[in-house]
């Protein structure tokens, strides 16, 4: 009744090679996608430099880059919902709400259609479609923003080293920041480039770095901003402060990797415990379709499945708290 074929009569000598072949196929597809992604990354090195090549003046390129990121022409958050605006800016994606909501609507329609096909009931299907439509873009932006934030944090020590070397060579701070924008790829290249442009057009270095920290949403970038503010107010050797800042950031990143390695067993257990019920259910259905097919439309069974999914969600949240450590 689930609509899946009955393979109870097939031999394991046929099923196992088929599963291995399917796994190999998906591995090849994933490898090709990774290669294409790497090629795209190599082609698009710095988004800000692309805007500067596209427009005649630097000021026009800066304004258009801000608007494409979800900011207003002055570089401030422009949307009424500031949390959503922060997600858009920190994701680094071009602000395309119609495309996002269209993809989310398509995902909701697919999820609702799958529910109607396997279980039935238009009201739960409509609820699932509405939930996917409403939450889908937020989850997507949060995922992309988190991935970009990690990339930016990994690039930050190298960027600060470039700034230090430029300062030691006798260049002013604005020139050192602009050098990072020219030499390093995204995401940090564009962020430092926007900071350099703002300094060139009248912002103080402290305000420009603070705005970069707000766009990035990373504590290490905020530490860099605090270092610049401290040097401006109290004086001192900015290069020495940035070197100490770089050492601190690298030590924090090393500690994060150690914590991630220590919690790897817990993450693997969470993945196994989450996927095992679905794999067992699929195996039972493939070998004995009538086991679930004969009772799936019983309201008691449907409520039972709903309760199981709720408990599974609660368990996943508990495991997530156990394996994620804030540093």
Coordinates of C-alpha atoms in Angstrom, one line a residue:
X1 CA 0.0 0.0 0.0
X2 CA 3.0 2.3 0.3
X3 CA 3.4 2.0 -3.5
X4 CA 6.8 0.3 -3.2
X5 CA 7.5 -2.9 -5.1
X6 CA 7.3 -6.3 -3.4
X7 CA 10.9 -7.8 -3.5
X8 CA 10.3 -10.4 -0.8
X9 CA 11.1 -13.1 -3.4
X10 CA 14.5 -11.7 -4.4
X11 CA 17.7 -13.3 -3.3
X12 CA 20.2 -11.4 -1.1
X13 CA 22.8 -12.2 -3.7
X14 CA 20.9 -9.9 -6.0
X15 CA 19.9 -7.2 -3.5
X16 CA 23.3 -6.6 -2.0
X17 CA 25.2 -6.0 -5.3
X18 CA 22.3 -3.7 -6.3
X19 CA 22.7 -1.7 -3.1
X20 CA 26.5 -1.5 -3.6
X21 CA 26.0 -0.4 -7.2
X22 CA 23.6 2.3 -6.1
X23 CA 26.1 3.5 -3.5
X24 CA 28.9 3.6 -6.1
X25 CA 26.6 5.6 -8.4
X26 CA 25.8 8.2 -5.8
X27 CA 29.5 8.4 -4.8
X28 CA 30.4 9.2 -8.4
X29 CA 27.7 11.8 -8.7
X30 CA 28.9 13.4 -5.4
X31 CA 32.5 13.4 -6.7
X32 CA 31.5 15.1 -9.9
X33 CA 29.5 17.7 -8.0
X34 CA 32.5 18.4 -5.7
X35 CA 34.7 18.9 -8.8
X36 CA 32.2 21.3 -10.3
X37 CA 32.0 23.2 -7.1
X38 CA 35.7 23.5 -6.8
X39 CA 35.9 24.8 -10.4
X40 CA 33.2 27.3 -9.7
X41 CA 35.1 28.5 -6.6
X42 CA 38.2 28.9 -8.6
X43 CA 36.4 31.0 -11.2
X44 CA 34.6 33.2 -8.7
X45 CA 37.4 34.3 -6.4
X46 CA 36.2 37.6 -5.1
X47 CA 32.7 38.9 -5.6
X48 CA 33.6 42.5 -4.8
X49 CA 36.3 42.5 -7.5
X50 CA 33.6 41.3 -10.0
X51 CA 31.4 44.3 -9.1
X52 CA 34.3 46.7 -9.5
X53 CA 35.0 45.3 -13.0
X54 CA 31.3 45.6 -13.8
X55 CA 30.6 49.2 -12.8
X56 CA 32.5 52.3 -13.8
X57 CA 33.1 53.8 -10.4
X58 CA 34.0 52.2 -7.1
X59 CA 31.2 54.0 -5.2
X60 CA 28.6 52.6 -7.6
X61 CA 30.0 49.1 -7.3
X62 CA 30.0 49.4 -3.5
X63 CA 26.3 50.5 -3.4
X64 CA 25.3 47.7 -5.8
X65 CA 27.2 45.1 -3.8
X66 CA 25.5 46.2 -0.6
X67 CA 22.1 46.0 -2.2
X68 CA 22.8 42.5 -3.5
X69 CA 23.7 41.4 0.0
X70 CA 20.4 42.7 1.5
X71 CA 21.7 46.0 2.8
X72 CA 20.7 49.5 1.9
X73 CA 22.8 52.0 0.0
X74 CA 24.6 53.1 3.2
X75 CA 25.5 49.6 4.3
X76 CA 22.9 49.2 7.0
X77 CA 20.4 46.4 7.6
X78 CA 17.4 47.4 5.4
X79 CA 14.7 44.8 6.3
X80 CA 12.1 45.1 9.0
X81 CA 13.0 41.6 10.3
X82 CA 16.5 42.2 11.5
X83 CA 17.2 38.5 12.3
X84 CA 16.2 37.5 8.8
X85 CA 18.2 40.4 7.4
X86 CA 21.3 39.1 9.3
X87 CA 20.9 35.6 7.9
X88 CA 20.7 37.0 4.3
X89 CA 23.8 39.2 4.8
X90 CA 25.8 36.5 6.6
X91 CA 25.0 33.9 4.0
X92 CA 26.8 35.9 1.3
X93 CA 24.1 35.0 -1.2
X94 CA 22.5 37.4 -3.6
X95 CA 19.2 38.6 -2.2
X96 CA 16.6 36.7 -4.4
X97 CA 13.5 36.2 -2.2
X98 CA 11.3 35.1 -5.1
X99 CA 13.7 32.3 -6.1
X100 CA 14.0 31.2 -2.5
X101 CA 10.2 31.1 -1.8
X102 CA 9.6 29.3 -5.2
X103 CA 12.1 26.6 -4.3
X104 CA 10.5 26.3 -0.8
X105 CA 7.1 26.0 -2.4
X106 CA 8.3 23.3 -4.7
X107 CA 9.8 21.5 -1.7
X108 CA 6.6 21.8 0.2
X109 CA 4.6 20.4 -2.7
X110 CA 6.9 17.4 -3.0
X111 CA 6.7 16.7 0.8
X112 CA 2.9 17.0 0.8
X113 CA 2.7 14.8 -2.3
X114 CA 4.9 12.1 -0.7
X115 CA 2.8 12.2 2.4
X116 CA -0.4 11.9 0.4
X117 CA 1.0 9.0 -1.6
X118 CA 2.4 7.0 1.3
X119 CA 0.0 7.8 4.2
X120 CA -3.0 9.8 2.9
X121 CA -4.9 12.7 4.4
X122 CA -5.0 16.1 2.8
X123 CA -5.0 18.2 6.0
X124 CA -1.7 16.8 7.4
X125 CA -0.3 17.1 3.9
X126 CA -1.3 20.8 3.8
X127 CA 0.2 21.4 7.2
X128 CA 3.5 19.8 6.1
X129 CA 3.6 21.8 2.9
X130 CA 2.9 25.0 4.8
X131 CA 5.6 24.2 7.3
X132 CA 8.2 23.4 4.6
X133 CA 7.2 26.6 2.7
X134 CA 7.6 28.8 5.8
X135 CA 10.7 27.3 7.4
X136 CA 12.6 26.1 4.3
X137 CA 14.3 29.4 3.4
X138 CA 15.2 30.1 7.0
X139 CA 16.9 26.7 7.4
X140 CA 18.6 27.0 4.1
X141 CA 20.0 30.5 4.9
X142 CA 21.0 29.4 8.4
X143 CA 23.0 26.5 6.9
X144 CA 24.7 28.6 4.3
X145 CA 25.5 31.4 6.8
X146 CA 27.0 28.9 9.2
X147 CA 29.2 27.3 6.5
X148 CA 30.3 30.7 5.3
X149 CA 31.1 31.9 8.9
X150 CA 33.3 28.8 9.4
X151 CA 35.2 29.6 6.1
X152 CA 35.7 33.2 7.2
X153 CA 37.0 32.2 10.6
X154 CA 39.4 29.8 9.0
X155 CA 40.7 32.5 6.7
X156 CA 41.0 35.2 9.4
X157 CA 44.4 34.3 10.9
X158 CA 46.0 34.5 7.4
X159 CA 44.3 37.8 6.7
X160 CA 45.6 39.3 10.0
X161 CA 49.1 38.1 9.1
X162 CA 48.9 39.9 5.8
X163 CA 47.8 43.0 7.6
X164 CA 50.7 42.7 10.0
X165 CA 53.3 42.3 7.3
X166 CA 51.9 45.3 5.4
X167 CA 52.1 47.4 8.5
X168 CA 55.7 46.3 9.2
X169 CA 56.5 47.3 5.6
X170 CA 55.3 50.9 6.5
X171 CA 51.9 50.9 4.8
X172 CA 48.9 52.6 6.5
X173 CA 46.2 50.5 8.0
X174 CA 43.7 51.2 5.2
X175 CA 46.2 50.0 2.6
X176 CA 46.9 46.8 4.6
X177 CA 43.1 46.1 4.8
X178 CA 42.8 46.7 1.0
X179 CA 45.7 44.3 0.4
X180 CA 43.8 41.5 2.1
X181 CA 40.8 42.3 -0.2
X182 CA 43.0 41.9 -3.2
X183 CA 45.0 38.9 -2.2
X184 CA 42.5 36.6 -0.5
X185 CA 39.4 34.9 -1.9
X186 CA 35.8 35.0 -0.6
X187 CA 34.3 35.2 1.9
X188 CA 37.0 37.2 3.7
X189 CA 38.2 39.0 0.6
X190 CA 34.9 40.7 0.0
X191 CA 34.3 41.5 3.7
X192 CA 37.7 43.2 4.0
X193 CA 37.2 44.9 0.6
X194 CA 33.9 46.4 1.8
X195 CA 35.7 47.6 4.9
X196 CA 38.5 49.2 2.8
X197 CA 35.9 50.9 0.5
X198 CA 34.1 52.3 3.6
X199 CA 37.4 53.7 5.0
X200 CA 38.1 55.2 1.6
X201 CA 34.8 57.0 1.6
X202 CA 35.0 58.6 5.0
X203 CA 34.3 55.9 7.6
X204 CA 36.7 55.6 10.5
X205 CA 38.6 52.4 10.7
X206 CA 36.9 51.5 13.9
X207 CA 33.4 51.9 12.5
X208 CA 34.2 50.1 9.3
X209 CA 35.7 47.1 11.2
X210 CA 32.7 47.1 13.5
X211 CA 30.3 47.0 10.6
X212 CA 32.3 44.1 9.1
X213 CA 31.9 42.2 12.5
X214 CA 28.2 42.8 12.3
X215 CA 28.0 41.4 8.8
X216 CA 30.2 38.4 9.6
X217 CA 28.6 37.4 12.9
X218 CA 31.7 35.6 14.0
X219 CA 33.3 36.0 17.5
X220 CA 36.8 36.0 16.1
X221 CA 36.0 38.9 13.8
X222 CA 34.5 40.7 16.7
X223 CA 37.7 40.1 18.6
X224 CA 39.6 41.7 15.7
X225 CA 37.2 44.7 15.9
X226 CA 37.8 45.0 19.6
X227 CA 41.6 45.0 19.0
X228 CA 41.3 47.8 16.6
X229 CA 39.1 49.8 19.0
X230 CA 41.5 49.2 21.8
X231 CA 44.5 50.4 19.7
X232 CA 42.7 53.5 18.6
X233 CA 41.7 54.5 22.2
X234 CA 44.8 53.6 24.1
X235 CA 47.5 53.6 21.4
X236 CA 50.3 51.1 21.1
X237 CA 51.7 48.9 18.3
X238 CA 48.7 47.6 16.3
X239 CA 50.9 45.0 14.6
X240 CA 51.9 43.4 18.0
X241 CA 48.2 43.4 19.1
X242 CA 47.2 41.7 15.8
X243 CA 49.9 39.1 16.2
X244 CA 48.6 38.3 19.7
X245 CA 45.1 38.3 18.2
X246 CA 46.2 35.8 15.6
X247 CA 47.7 33.5 18.1
X248 CA 44.5 33.5 20.2
X249 CA 42.3 32.8 17.2
X250 CA 44.5 29.9 16.1
X251 CA 44.5 28.4 19.6
X252 CA 40.7 28.7 19.7
X253 CA 40.4 27.0 16.4
X254 CA 42.7 24.2 17.5
X255 CA 40.6 23.7 20.6
X256 CA 37.4 23.5 18.5
X257 CA 39.0 20.8 16.4
X258 CA 40.0 18.9 19.5
X259 CA 36.4 19.2 20.9
X260 CA 35.0 18.1 17.5
X261 CA 37.3 15.0 17.5
X262 CA 36.4 14.2 21.1
X263 CA 32.6 14.3 20.3
X264 CA 32.9 12.4 17.0
X265 CA 31.7 9.2 18.7
X266 CA 28.6 10.9 20.0
X267 CA 27.8 12.4 16.6
X268 CA 28.2 9.0 15.0
X269 CA 25.9 7.5 17.6
X270 CA 23.3 10.2 17.0
X271 CA 23.4 9.6 13.2
X272 CA 23.0 5.8 13.7
X273 CA 20.2 6.1 16.3
X274 CA 18.3 8.5 14.0
X275 CA 18.6 6.5 10.8
X276 CA 18.2 3.0 12.3
X277 CA 14.4 3.1 12.7
X278 CA 13.9 4.3 9.2
X279 CA 16.2 1.7 7.7
X280 CA 14.6 -1.1 9.8
X281 CA 11.1 0.1 8.7
X282 CA 12.2 0.1 5.0
X283 CA 13.8 -3.3 5.3
X284 CA 10.6 -4.8 6.9
X285 CA 8.4 -3.2 4.2
X286 CA 10.6 -4.5 1.4
X287 CA 10.6 -8.1 2.8
X288 CA 7.0 -8.1 4.1
X289 CA 4.9 -5.3 2.6
X290 CA 1.8 -6.4 4.4
X291 CA 3.4 -5.8 7.8
X292 CA 2.8 -2.1 7.7
X293 CA 0.6 -1.9 4.6
X294 CA -2.3 -3.6 6.2
X295 CA -2.5 -1.3 9.2
X296 CA -1.1 2.0 8.0
X297 CA -4.5 3.6 7.5
X298 CA -5.6 2.8 11.1
X299 CA -6.0 6.1 13.0
X300 CA -4.4 4.5 16.1
X301 CA -1.3 3.5 14.1
X302 CA -1.1 7.0 12.5
X303 CA -1.2 8.7 16.0
X304 CA 1.4 6.2 17.2
X305 CA 3.7 7.1 14.3
X306 CA 3.2 10.8 15.1
X307 CA 4.1 10.2 18.7
X308 CA 7.2 8.3 17.7
X309 CA 8.4 11.1 15.5
X310 CA 7.8 13.6 18.3
X311 CA 9.9 11.5 20.7
X312 CA 12.6 11.0 18.1
X313 CA 12.7 14.8 17.6
X314 CA 13.1 15.4 21.3
X315 CA 15.8 12.7 21.5
X316 CA 17.7 14.3 18.7
X317 CA 17.5 17.7 20.4
X318 CA 18.9 16.1 23.6
X319 CA 21.7 14.4 21.7
X320 CA 22.5 17.7 19.9
X321 CA 22.9 19.4 23.2
X322 CA 25.2 16.6 24.4
X323 CA 27.6 16.8 21.4
X324 CA 27.6 20.5 20.7
X325 CA 29.9 22.6 22.8
X326 CA 29.9 26.4 22.8
X327 CA 33.4 28.0 22.9

